[in-house]
Each structure stands twice: as C-alpha cells, then as structure tokens.
PDB file of C-alpha atoms in Angstrom:
ATOM      1  CA  MET A   1     -30.577 -10.198  23.045  1.00  0.00           C
ATOM      2  CA  LYS A   2     -30.649 -12.221  19.820  1.00  0.00           C
ATOM      3  CA  LEU A   3     -27.820 -14.656  19.444  1.00  0.00           C
ATOM      4  CA  LEU A   4     -26.692 -14.931  15.767  1.00  0.00           C
ATOM      5  CA  ASP A   5     -25.844 -18.677  15.663  1.00  0.00           C
ATOM      6  CA  GLY A   6     -23.274 -19.198  12.975  1.00  0.00           C
ATOM      7  CA  ARG A   7     -23.421 -22.990  13.424  1.00  0.00           C
ATOM      8  CA  SER A   8     -27.076 -23.316  12.529  1.00  0.00           C
ATOM      9  CA  MET A   9     -26.669 -20.891   9.643  1.00  0.00           C
ATOM     10  CA  ALA A  10     -23.695 -22.899   8.343  1.00  0.00           C
ATOM     11  CA  ALA A  11     -25.706 -26.026   8.512  1.00  0.00           C
ATOM     12  CA  GLU A  12     -28.521 -24.379   6.400  1.00  0.00           C
ATOM     13  CA  ILE A  13     -25.917 -23.147   3.882  1.00  0.00           C
ATOM     14  CA  GLY A  14     -24.472 -26.658   3.811  1.00  0.00           C
ATOM     15  CA  ARG A  15     -27.737 -28.201   2.849  1.00  0.00           C
ATOM     16  CA  GLY A  16     -27.829 -25.946  -0.273  1.00  0.00           C
ATOM     17  CA  VAL A  17     -24.155 -26.886  -1.072  1.00  0.00           C
ATOM     18  CA  VAL A  18     -25.026 -30.593  -0.781  1.00  0.00           C
ATOM     19  CA  ASP A  19     -27.810 -30.076  -3.455  1.00  0.00           C
ATOM     20  CA  ASP A  20     -25.280 -28.125  -5.674  1.00  0.00           C
ATOM     21  CA  VAL A  21     -22.655 -30.796  -5.320  1.00  0.00           C
ATOM     22  CA  GLU A  22     -25.180 -33.566  -6.292  1.00  0.00           C
ATOM     23  CA  ARG A  23     -26.131 -31.667  -9.493  1.00  0.00           C
ATOM     24  CA  LEU A  24     -22.524 -31.216 -10.482  1.00  0.00           C
ATOM     25  CA  ARG A  25     -21.620 -34.813  -9.746  1.00  0.00           C
ATOM     26  CA  GLU A  26     -24.578 -35.987 -11.998  1.00  0.00           C
ATOM     27  CA  ALA A  27     -22.977 -33.797 -14.769  1.00  0.00           C
ATOM     28  CA  GLY A  28     -19.717 -35.564 -14.238  1.00  0.00           C
ATOM     29  CA  ARG A  29     -17.946 -32.829 -12.331  1.00  0.00           C
ATOM     30  CA  VAL A  30     -16.603 -33.248  -8.785  1.00  0.00           C
ATOM     31  CA  PRO A  31     -16.092 -29.809  -7.018  1.00  0.00           C
ATOM     32  CA  THR A  32     -12.529 -29.739  -5.793  1.00  0.00           C
ATOM     33  CA  LEU A  33     -10.945 -27.396  -3.426  1.00  0.00           C
ATOM     34  CA  ALA A  34      -7.125 -27.276  -3.156  1.00  0.00           C
ATOM     35  CA  VAL A  35      -5.760 -25.929   0.081  1.00  0.00           C
ATOM     36  CA  VAL A  36      -2.124 -25.027   0.301  1.00  0.00           C
ATOM     37  CA  LEU A  37      -0.596 -25.118   3.742  1.00  0.00           C
ATOM     38  CA  PRO A  38       2.806 -23.452   3.395  1.00  0.00           C
ATOM     39  CA  GLY A  39       4.208 -24.163   6.812  1.00  0.00           C
ATOM     40  CA  THR A  40       3.758 -25.755  10.183  1.00  0.00           C
ATOM     41  CA  ASP A  41       1.761 -23.215  12.006  1.00  0.00           C
ATOM     42  CA  ALA A  42      -0.500 -25.045  14.452  1.00  0.00           C
ATOM     43  CA  ALA A  43      -3.420 -22.716  14.275  1.00  0.00           C
ATOM     44  CA  ALA A  44      -3.346 -22.714  10.447  1.00  0.00           C
ATOM     45  CA  ARG A  45      -3.190 -26.495  10.368  1.00  0.00           C
ATOM     46  CA  SER A  46      -6.100 -26.694  12.826  1.00  0.00           C
ATOM     47  CA  TYR A  47      -8.248 -24.444  10.574  1.00  0.00           C
ATOM     48  CA  VAL A  48      -7.402 -26.543   7.439  1.00  0.00           C
ATOM     49  CA  ARG A  49      -8.675 -29.569   9.350  1.00  0.00           C
ATOM     50  CA  VAL A  50     -11.931 -27.675   9.918  1.00  0.00           C
ATOM     51  CA  ILE A  51     -12.199 -27.028   6.198  1.00  0.00           C
ATOM     52  CA  GLU A  52     -11.541 -30.744   5.473  1.00  0.00           C
ATOM     53  CA  ARG A  53     -14.306 -31.910   7.825  1.00  0.00           C
ATOM     54  CA  GLY A  54     -16.724 -29.399   6.370  1.00  0.00           C
ATOM     55  CA  ALA A  55     -15.979 -30.510   2.832  1.00  0.00           C
ATOM     56  CA  ALA A  56     -16.524 -34.102   3.757  1.00  0.00           C
ATOM     57  CA  LYS A  57     -19.938 -33.258   5.039  1.00  0.00           C
ATOM     58  CA  VAL A  58     -21.073 -31.646   1.894  1.00  0.00           C
ATOM     59  CA  GLY A  59     -19.379 -33.762  -0.664  1.00  0.00           C
ATOM     60  CA  VAL A  60     -16.693 -31.348  -1.919  1.00  0.00           C
ATOM     61  CA  ARG A  61     -13.308 -32.949  -2.631  1.00  0.00           C
ATOM     62  CA  CYS A  62     -10.788 -31.142  -0.511  1.00  0.00           C
ATOM     63  CA  VAL A  63      -7.018 -31.808  -1.190  1.00  0.00           C
ATOM     64  CA  VAL A  64      -4.542 -30.314   1.308  1.00  0.00           C
ATOM     65  CA  HIS A  65      -0.985 -29.641   0.136  1.00  0.00           C
ATOM     66  CA  GLU A  66       1.253 -29.445   3.190  1.00  0.00           C
ATOM     67  CA  LEU A  67       4.601 -27.774   2.378  1.00  0.00           C
ATOM     68  CA  SER A  68       7.834 -27.182   4.100  1.00  0.00           C
ATOM     69  CA  GLY A  69       7.847 -23.431   4.204  1.00  0.00           C
ATOM     70  CA  ASP A  70      10.178 -23.018   1.189  1.00  0.00           C
ATOM     71  CA  THR A  71       9.138 -20.103  -0.968  1.00  0.00           C
ATOM     72  CA  ALA A  72      10.064 -21.750  -4.286  1.00  0.00           C
ATOM     73  CA  GLU A  73       8.110 -24.804  -3.340  1.00  0.00           C
ATOM     74  CA  LEU A  74       5.056 -22.565  -2.472  1.00  0.00           C
ATOM     75  CA  VAL A  75       5.176 -20.719  -5.677  1.00  0.00           C
ATOM     76  CA  ALA A  76       5.565 -23.867  -7.844  1.00  0.00           C
ATOM     77  CA  THR A  77       2.750 -25.558  -5.993  1.00  0.00           C
ATOM     78  CA  VAL A  78       0.342 -22.599  -6.487  1.00  0.00           C
ATOM     79  CA  ASP A  79       1.313 -22.354 -10.121  1.00  0.00           C
ATOM     80  CA  ARG A  80       0.713 -26.030 -10.667  1.00  0.00           C
ATOM     81  CA  LEU A  81      -2.749 -25.964  -9.010  1.00  0.00           C
ATOM     82  CA  ALA A  82      -3.705 -22.778 -10.862  1.00  0.00           C
ATOM     83  CA  ALA A  83      -3.140 -24.590 -14.136  1.00  0.00           C
ATOM     84  CA  ASP A  84      -4.936 -27.815 -13.027  1.00  0.00           C
ATOM     85  CA  ASP A  85      -8.360 -28.069 -14.695  1.00  0.00           C
ATOM     86  CA  GLU A  86      -9.476 -30.561 -12.004  1.00  0.00           C
ATOM     87  CA  VAL A  87      -9.027 -27.974  -9.276  1.00  0.00           C
ATOM     88  CA  HIS A  88     -11.933 -25.530  -9.106  1.00  0.00           C
ATOM     89  CA  GLY A  89     -11.089 -23.628  -5.907  1.00  0.00           C
ATOM     90  CA  LEU A  90      -7.658 -22.637  -4.736  1.00  0.00           C
ATOM     91  CA  MET A  91      -6.745 -21.055  -1.460  1.00  0.00           C
ATOM     92  CA  VAL A  92      -3.490 -20.520   0.409  1.00  0.00           C
ATOM     93  CA  GLN A  93      -3.564 -20.560   4.084  1.00  0.00           C
ATOM     94  CA  THR A  94      -1.608 -17.925   6.103  1.00  0.00           C
ATOM     95  CA  PRO A  95       0.805 -17.313   7.686  1.00  0.00           C
ATOM     96  CA  LEU A  96       2.980 -17.302   4.611  1.00  0.00           C
ATOM     97  CA  PRO A  97       6.841 -17.851   4.686  1.00  0.00           C
ATOM     98  CA  PRO A  98       8.943 -14.895   5.727  1.00  0.00           C
ATOM     99  CA  GLY A  99       9.385 -12.416   2.916  1.00  0.00           C
ATOM    100  CA  VAL A 100       6.387 -13.560   0.920  1.00  0.00           C
ATOM    101  CA  SER A 101       3.361 -11.299   0.874  1.00  0.00           C
ATOM    102  CA  ALA A 102      -0.294 -12.246   0.366  1.00  0.00           C
ATOM    103  CA  THR A 103      -0.270 -10.010  -2.811  1.00  0.00           C
ATOM    104  CA  ASP A 104       2.746 -12.009  -4.237  1.00  0.00           C
ATOM    105  CA  ILE A 105       0.851 -15.221  -3.884  1.00  0.00           C
ATOM    106  CA  GLY A 106      -2.626 -13.933  -4.516  1.00  0.00           C
ATOM    107  CA  THR A 107      -1.756 -12.670  -7.951  1.00  0.00           C
ATOM    108  CA  ARG A 108      -0.872 -16.225  -8.952  1.00  0.00           C
ATOM    109  CA  ILE A 109      -4.365 -17.555  -8.182  1.00  0.00           C
ATOM    110  CA  PRO A 110      -6.760 -17.173 -11.138  1.00  0.00           C
ATOM    111  CA  PRO A 111      -9.738 -15.071 -10.282  1.00  0.00           C
ATOM    112  CA  HIS A 112     -12.120 -17.846 -11.300  1.00  0.00           C
ATOM    113  CA  LYS A 113     -10.441 -20.177  -8.684  1.00  0.00           C
ATOM    114  CA  ASP A 114      -9.934 -17.444  -6.085  1.00  0.00           C
ATOM    115  CA  VAL A 115     -12.696 -18.773  -3.633  1.00  0.00           C
ATOM    116  CA  ASP A 116     -11.189 -16.807  -0.809  1.00  0.00           C
ATOM    117  CA  GLY A 117     -10.568 -13.413  -2.532  1.00  0.00           C
ATOM    118  CA  MET A 118      -6.806 -13.433  -2.251  1.00  0.00           C
ATOM    119  CA  ASN A 119      -6.083 -12.013  -5.701  1.00  0.00           C
ATOM    120  CA  PRO A 120      -5.922  -8.191  -5.714  1.00  0.00           C
ATOM    121  CA  LEU A 121      -8.125  -8.363  -8.808  1.00  0.00           C
ATOM    122  CA  SER A 122     -10.859  -9.844  -6.767  1.00  0.00           C
ATOM    123  CA  LEU A 123     -10.844  -6.935  -4.364  1.00  0.00           C
ATOM    124  CA  GLY A 124     -10.769  -4.468  -7.272  1.00  0.00           C
ATOM    125  CA  ARG A 125     -13.698  -6.169  -8.916  1.00  0.00           C
ATOM    126  CA  LEU A 126     -15.500  -6.115  -5.503  1.00  0.00           C
ATOM    127  CA  ALA A 127     -14.956  -2.312  -5.249  1.00  0.00           C
ATOM    128  CA  LEU A 128     -16.405  -1.835  -8.682  1.00  0.00           C
ATOM    129  CA  GLY A 129     -19.435  -4.058  -8.033  1.00  0.00           C
ATOM    130  CA  LEU A 130     -18.349  -6.725 -10.511  1.00  0.00           C
ATOM    131  CA  PRO A 131     -18.768 -10.454 -10.093  1.00  0.00           C
ATOM    132  CA  CYS A 132     -16.010 -11.910  -7.965  1.00  0.00           C
ATOM    133  CA  PHE A 133     -15.435 -14.144  -5.014  1.00  0.00           C
ATOM    134  CA  ALA A 134     -15.139 -11.913  -1.861  1.00  0.00           C
ATOM    135  CA  PRO A 135     -12.922 -13.082   0.931  1.00  0.00           C
ATOM    136  CA  ALA A 136     -14.982 -15.611   2.791  1.00  0.00           C
ATOM    137  CA  THR A 137     -14.758 -14.075   6.168  1.00  0.00           C
ATOM    138  CA  ALA A 138     -16.051 -10.744   4.903  1.00  0.00           C
ATOM    139  CA  ALA A 139     -18.769 -12.404   3.007  1.00  0.00           C
ATOM    140  CA  ALA A 140     -19.752 -14.259   6.243  1.00  0.00           C
ATOM    141  CA  VAL A 141     -20.437 -10.932   7.945  1.00  0.00           C
ATOM    142  CA  LEU A 142     -23.059 -10.151   5.269  1.00  0.00           C
ATOM    143  CA  GLU A 143     -24.489 -13.688   5.185  1.00  0.00           C
ATOM    144  CA  ILE A 144     -25.045 -13.613   8.994  1.00  0.00           C
ATOM    145  CA  LEU A 145     -26.865 -10.160   8.726  1.00  0.00           C
ATOM    146  CA  HIS A 146     -29.041 -11.509   5.951  1.00  0.00           C
ATOM    147  CA  ARG A 147     -29.920 -14.754   7.709  1.00  0.00           C
ATOM    148  CA  GLY A 148     -30.423 -12.866  10.956  1.00  0.00           C
ATOM    149  CA  ASP A 149     -33.009 -10.669   9.214  1.00  0.00           C
ATOM    150  CA  ILE A 150     -30.905  -7.585  10.077  1.00  0.00           C
ATOM    151  CA  LYS A 151     -31.636  -4.555   7.936  1.00  0.00           C
ATOM    152  CA  ILE A 152     -28.668  -3.203   5.951  1.00  0.00           C
ATOM    153  CA  ALA A 153     -29.929  -0.505   3.634  1.00  0.00           C
ATOM    154  CA  GLY A 154     -29.822   2.882   5.355  1.00  0.00           C
ATOM    155  CA  ILE A 155     -28.161   1.804   8.468  1.00  0.00           C
ATOM    156  CA  HIS A 156     -24.861   3.128   9.868  1.00  0.00           C
ATOM    157  CA  ALA A 157     -22.212   0.357   9.989  1.00  0.00           C
ATOM    158  CA  VAL A 158     -18.888   0.846  11.735  1.00  0.00           C
ATOM    159  CA  VAL A 159     -16.183  -1.701  10.776  1.00  0.00           C
ATOM    160  CA  ILE A 160     -13.180  -1.757  13.175  1.00  0.00           C
ATOM    161  CA  GLY A 161     -10.253  -2.955  11.164  1.00  0.00           C
ATOM    162  CA  ARG A 162      -8.908  -2.317   7.747  1.00  0.00           C
ATOM    163  CA  SER A 163      -7.339  -5.498   6.524  1.00  0.00           C
ATOM    164  CA  PRO A 164      -7.637  -6.454   2.960  1.00  0.00           C
ATOM    165  CA  VAL A 165      -9.197  -9.813   4.006  1.00  0.00           C
ATOM    166  CA  VAL A 166     -11.903  -8.622   6.384  1.00  0.00           C
ATOM    167  CA  GLY A 167     -12.212  -4.895   7.130  1.00  0.00           C
ATOM    168  CA  LYS A 168     -11.945  -3.468   3.608  1.00  0.00           C
ATOM    169  CA  PRO A 169     -13.965  -6.085   1.799  1.00  0.00           C
ATOM    170  CA  ALA A 170     -16.709  -6.098   4.465  1.00  0.00           C
ATOM    171  CA  SER A 171     -17.016  -2.424   4.201  1.00  0.00           C
ATOM    172  CA  LEU A 172     -17.382  -2.642   0.386  1.00  0.00           C
ATOM    173  CA  LEU A 173     -20.019  -5.393   0.715  1.00  0.00           C
ATOM    174  CA  LEU A 174     -21.918  -3.253   3.223  1.00  0.00           C
ATOM    175  CA  LEU A 175     -21.647  -0.233   1.039  1.00  0.00           C
ATOM    176  CA  ALA A 176     -22.944  -2.253  -1.937  1.00  0.00           C
ATOM    177  CA  GLU A 177     -26.091  -2.871  -0.007  1.00  0.00           C
ATOM    178  CA  ASP A 178     -26.679   0.783   0.828  1.00  0.00           C
ATOM    179  CA  ALA A 179     -25.335   0.982   4.332  1.00  0.00           C
ATOM    180  CA  THR A 180     -23.480   4.143   5.347  1.00  0.00           C
ATOM    181  CA  VAL A 181     -19.980   2.845   6.434  1.00  0.00           C
ATOM    182  CA  THR A 182     -17.351   4.141   8.707  1.00  0.00           C
ATOM    183  CA  ILE A 183     -13.969   2.273   8.884  1.00  0.00           C
ATOM    184  CA  CYS A 184     -12.052   2.580  12.114  1.00  0.00           C
ATOM    185  CA  HIS A 185      -8.515   1.429  12.858  1.00  0.00           C
ATOM    186  CA  SER A 186      -5.583   1.745  15.225  1.00  0.00           C
ATOM    187  CA  ARG A 187      -5.092   5.501  14.460  1.00  0.00           C
ATOM    188  CA  THR A 188      -8.777   6.356  14.931  1.00  0.00           C
ATOM    189  CA  THR A 189      -9.331   9.057  17.575  1.00  0.00           C
ATOM    190  CA  ASP A 190     -12.038   8.422  20.204  1.00  0.00           C
ATOM    191  CA  LEU A 191     -12.832   5.008  18.817  1.00  0.00           C
ATOM    192  CA  ALA A 192     -15.613   4.276  21.477  1.00  0.00           C
ATOM    193  CA  SER A 193     -17.514   7.393  20.585  1.00  0.00           C
ATOM    194  CA  ILE A 194     -17.558   6.574  16.888  1.00  0.00           C
ATOM    195  CA  VAL A 195     -18.507   2.890  17.449  1.00  0.00           C
ATOM    196  CA  HIS A 196     -21.226   4.020  19.793  1.00  0.00           C
ATOM    197  CA  GLU A 197     -23.058   5.696  16.873  1.00  0.00           C
ATOM    198  CA  ALA A 198     -23.317   2.475  14.934  1.00  0.00           C
ATOM    199  CA  ASP A 199     -26.414   0.377  14.194  1.00  0.00           C
ATOM    200  CA  VAL A 200     -24.225  -2.486  13.128  1.00  0.00           C
ATOM    201  CA  VAL A 201     -20.707  -3.052  14.571  1.00  0.00           C
ATOM    202  CA  VAL A 202     -18.258  -5.345  12.830  1.00  0.00           C
ATOM    203  CA  ALA A 203     -15.208  -6.033  15.100  1.00  0.00           C
ATOM    204  CA  ALA A 204     -12.165  -7.298  13.167  1.00  0.00           C
ATOM    205  CA  VAL A 205      -9.291  -5.840  15.075  1.00  0.00           C
ATOM    206  CA  GLY A 206      -7.484  -8.974  16.456  1.00  0.00           C
ATOM    207  CA  ARG A 207      -7.357  -7.802  20.132  1.00  0.00           C
ATOM    208  CA  PRO A 208      -9.170  -9.969  22.694  1.00  0.00           C
ATOM    209  CA  LYS A 209     -12.250  -8.406  24.367  1.00  0.00           C
ATOM    210  CA  MET A 210     -11.186  -4.890  23.122  1.00  0.00           C
ATOM    211  CA  ILE A 211     -14.849  -3.803  22.520  1.00  0.00           C
ATOM    212  CA  GLY A 212     -16.664  -3.297  25.789  1.00  0.00           C
ATOM    213  CA  LYS A 213     -20.106  -2.319  26.790  1.00  0.00           C
ATOM    214  CA  GLY A 214     -19.312   1.411  26.585  1.00  0.00           C
ATOM    215  CA  PHE A 215     -18.688   0.943  22.788  1.00  0.00           C
ATOM    216  CA  ILE A 216     -22.110  -0.347  21.981  1.00  0.00           C
ATOM    217  CA  ARG A 217     -25.280   1.735  21.527  1.00  0.00           C
ATOM    218  CA  PRO A 218     -28.305  -0.055  23.021  1.00  0.00           C
ATOM    219  CA  GLY A 219     -29.947  -2.325  20.432  1.00  0.00           C
ATOM    220  CA  ALA A 220     -26.997  -2.383  18.083  1.00  0.00           C
ATOM    221  CA  VAL A 221     -25.961  -5.507  16.233  1.00  0.00           C
ATOM    222  CA  VAL A 222     -22.555  -6.716  16.888  1.00  0.00           C
ATOM    223  CA  ILE A 223     -20.638  -9.089  14.447  1.00  0.00           C
ATOM    224  CA  ASP A 224     -17.517 -10.395  16.233  1.00  0.00           C
ATOM    225  CA  VAL A 225     -14.936 -11.525  13.652  1.00  0.00           C
ATOM    226  CA  GLY A 226     -12.142 -11.931  16.199  1.00  0.00           C
ATOM    227  CA  THR A 227     -10.593 -15.314  16.938  1.00  0.00           C
ATOM    228  CA  ASN A 228      -8.028 -14.767  19.785  1.00  0.00           C
ATOM    229  CA  VAL A 229      -6.361 -17.691  21.602  1.00  0.00           C
ATOM    230  CA  THR A 230      -5.924 -16.963  25.247  1.00  0.00           C
ATOM    231  CA  GLU A 231      -5.139 -18.934  28.441  1.00  0.00           C
ATOM    232  CA  SER A 232      -8.906 -19.187  29.014  1.00  0.00           C
ATOM    233  CA  GLY A 233      -9.723 -20.385  25.520  1.00  0.00           C
ATOM    234  CA  LEU A 234     -10.796 -18.821  22.164  1.00  0.00           C
ATOM    235  CA  VAL A 235     -12.331 -15.369  22.668  1.00  0.00           C
ATOM    236  CA  GLY A 236     -13.461 -12.641  20.254  1.00  0.00           C
ATOM    237  CA  ASP A 237     -12.608  -8.955  19.807  1.00  0.00           C
ATOM    238  CA  VAL A 238     -15.807  -8.241  21.816  1.00  0.00           C
ATOM    239  CA  ASP A 239     -16.281  -8.655  25.535  1.00  0.00           C
ATOM    240  CA  ALA A 240     -19.392 -10.753  24.998  1.00  0.00           C
ATOM    241  CA  ASP A 241     -20.420 -10.906  28.658  1.00  0.00           C
ATOM    242  CA  ALA A 242     -20.340  -7.127  28.960  1.00  0.00           C
ATOM    243  CA  VAL A 243     -21.874  -6.336  25.638  1.00  0.00           C
ATOM    244  CA  ALA A 244     -24.751  -8.830  25.907  1.00  0.00           C
ATOM    245  CA  SER A 245     -26.754  -6.546  28.242  1.00  0.00           C
ATOM    246  CA  VAL A 246     -26.879  -3.728  25.642  1.00  0.00           C
ATOM    247  CA  ALA A 247     -26.589  -5.328  22.228  1.00  0.00           C
ATOM    248  CA  GLY A 248     -29.653  -6.102  20.233  1.00  0.00           C
ATOM    249  CA  ALA A 249     -27.844  -9.079  18.582  1.00  0.00           C
ATOM    250  CA  LEU A 250     -24.457 -10.685  18.803  1.00  0.00           C
ATOM    251  CA  THR A 251     -22.412 -13.453  17.165  1.00  0.00           C
ATOM    252  CA  PRO A 252     -20.683 -15.822  19.658  1.00  0.00           C
ATOM    253  CA  VAL A 253     -17.023 -16.758  19.531  1.00  0.00           C
ATOM    254  CA  PRO A 254     -16.603 -19.619  18.717  1.00  0.00           C
ATOM    255  CA  GLY A 255     -19.657 -20.488  16.835  1.00  0.00           C
ATOM    256  CA  GLY A 256     -20.367 -17.305  14.970  1.00  0.00           C
ATOM    257  CA  VAL A 257     -18.502 -16.074  11.906  1.00  0.00           C
ATOM    258  CA  GLY A 258     -16.177 -19.026  11.761  1.00  0.00           C
ATOM    259  CA  PRO A 259     -18.587 -21.821  10.770  1.00  0.00           C
ATOM    260  CA  VAL A 260     -20.328 -19.564   8.149  1.00  0.00           C
ATOM    261  CA  THR A 261     -16.828 -18.638   6.712  1.00  0.00           C
ATOM    262  CA  THR A 262     -15.954 -22.270   6.195  1.00  0.00           C
ATOM    263  CA  MET A 263     -19.134 -23.053   4.502  1.00  0.00           C
ATOM    264  CA  LEU A 264     -18.933 -20.137   2.177  1.00  0.00           C
ATOM    265  CA  LEU A 265     -15.535 -21.321   1.038  1.00  0.00           C
ATOM    266  CA  LEU A 266     -17.148 -24.611   0.098  1.00  0.00           C
ATOM    267  CA  ARG A 267     -20.169 -22.797  -1.527  1.00  0.00           C
ATOM    268  CA  ASN A 268     -17.676 -20.731  -3.536  1.00  0.00           C
ATOM    269  CA  THR A 269     -16.014 -23.969  -4.718  1.00  0.00           C
ATOM    270  CA  THR A 270     -19.157 -25.411  -6.091  1.00  0.00           C
ATOM    271  CA  SER A 271     -19.933 -22.009  -7.781  1.00  0.00           C
ATOM    272  CA  ALA A 272     -16.404 -22.120  -9.320  1.00  0.00           C
ATOM    273  CA  ALA A 273     -16.919 -25.691 -10.532  1.00  0.00           C
ATOM    274  CA  ALA A 274     -20.122 -24.706 -12.246  1.00  0.00           C
ATOM    275  CA  LEU A 275     -18.416 -22.015 -14.360  1.00  0.00           C
TER     276      LEU A 275
END
C-alpha cells in the first residue's frame, strides 16, 4: 500500500509559497492572512495555532483576531477586515456563535479575499468552472491525488459527505477533472456496496473509523478527511488498520489532508496578494 504523506507534500507546496512570498515582498507587498476566531472553542484555537506556525515558516503575515463570541463584534470585525486593503486573505474559523450561519458570515467576505471558499459566490463559481478559491480542505483532496500521481480522468470517485466545505466542493473539483462522481450521505442506502465500487474514496463524514475493510475495493485510493478526537487520540473516518490490507493508497490521520489544507490556505493568500 502507498502512504500518501501529507506532511511531505505540504513541505513541497511550502517551498513554492516561500518563493512567491519573496517575489511579493520585493515588489513591496507583504501577503497577509487575517484569521477571525469568534469564540473560545479549544479545537478551533488549536487549529488556528497550526495556521500561525505554518505562516511563520513561509513568510506570510498571519494576524489572528480573537473575539468574545458576540455576534455584533464578529460582524463588525469581518466587515472591517473585508475593507482593509492590507488584508489579502480573510477566513473565519468555525464554530460560529449560536444563531450565526456560515452563509451569513461568508457573504461578508469579498470573493477575492475568500481564501477558504466560505462565500456562497465562491461555491457557485466553482460549480460553473470559473476562477475562485475552493475550500482549502476540498482542494487538498485534489492536491494529494495530483501529487500522489493518482489518475483522476475517467475514474469512479465516491465522496462520503455532502457538506458545503468538503463534500460538495470536492465533488465539483473531481467532476471538473473528468471523474465520474457519486456523492453519498447519511440517507444513502447500502453505503458499503456503493463505496466498494469506487476507484477513489473520499471520506468526509465525521464519524471515527466508520469506513472499514468491507467498504474498500482492492487497490482503491482512500482519502481520509476525518479528524475525530477520541480517547485514544486523533483518528480519521477510515479504520486505517483494517483498510491498509486492501487499499492501494491511503492518507494517514494525522499527517494527511490536514497539513496540505493549511499550506493551501497560505498559498491562496499569496495568490490573493498578487491580484
């Protein structure tokens, strides 16, 4: 089985980002990512620290705005950063305050700063094949397939999960590269049989070790997007130990999709700064 090592891929992407940052700095522009942390969620705070460390490594300026959880404060902060010409990339970390939807906040992020694809306009442009920033996690799925030399055109991909930040955009990205795509979800009948037909499986359902050996056709490529905190540590949506004996390639958790996602956020920021 081939291990699709996200850490080494992220390091390779990072070297390209460093070059882009140097060119932008020579032109007098410092790529700047503003990250809004709207509450005190520990997991969200931990992930934002990962982004900060990644940004420091590649030379992107990352400014974190830690808020109290007040909705008015969140809206005012996003609006202020959206209008700030010194901010090139803007993302709002979930979870959001009660009663606030991702759509409510996403619409306030200008598409040219929407480095994590939160604005519904970005998803619409993605569906139409127009230039946009796709959600970084979904884009990481395709990046890993490309860097892992996995054929996409003509294959059957099954995406488990239909969220607007992973499942739907990942499906659109796969479709744009001529894959035949099936989207499965909580109401899918006989899920294991459908997944077993796939050449590529993208697991983004948010349930620890849900995808076992019986789901995977021998030789299939498995991209595990899941990050589930359990008593035994961080695990994916795929039972990696069970699946390893049949899969042709597999992303680890941790160390697979996550590092690539972070680096794509930073690459998107440099791209936004170059606009």
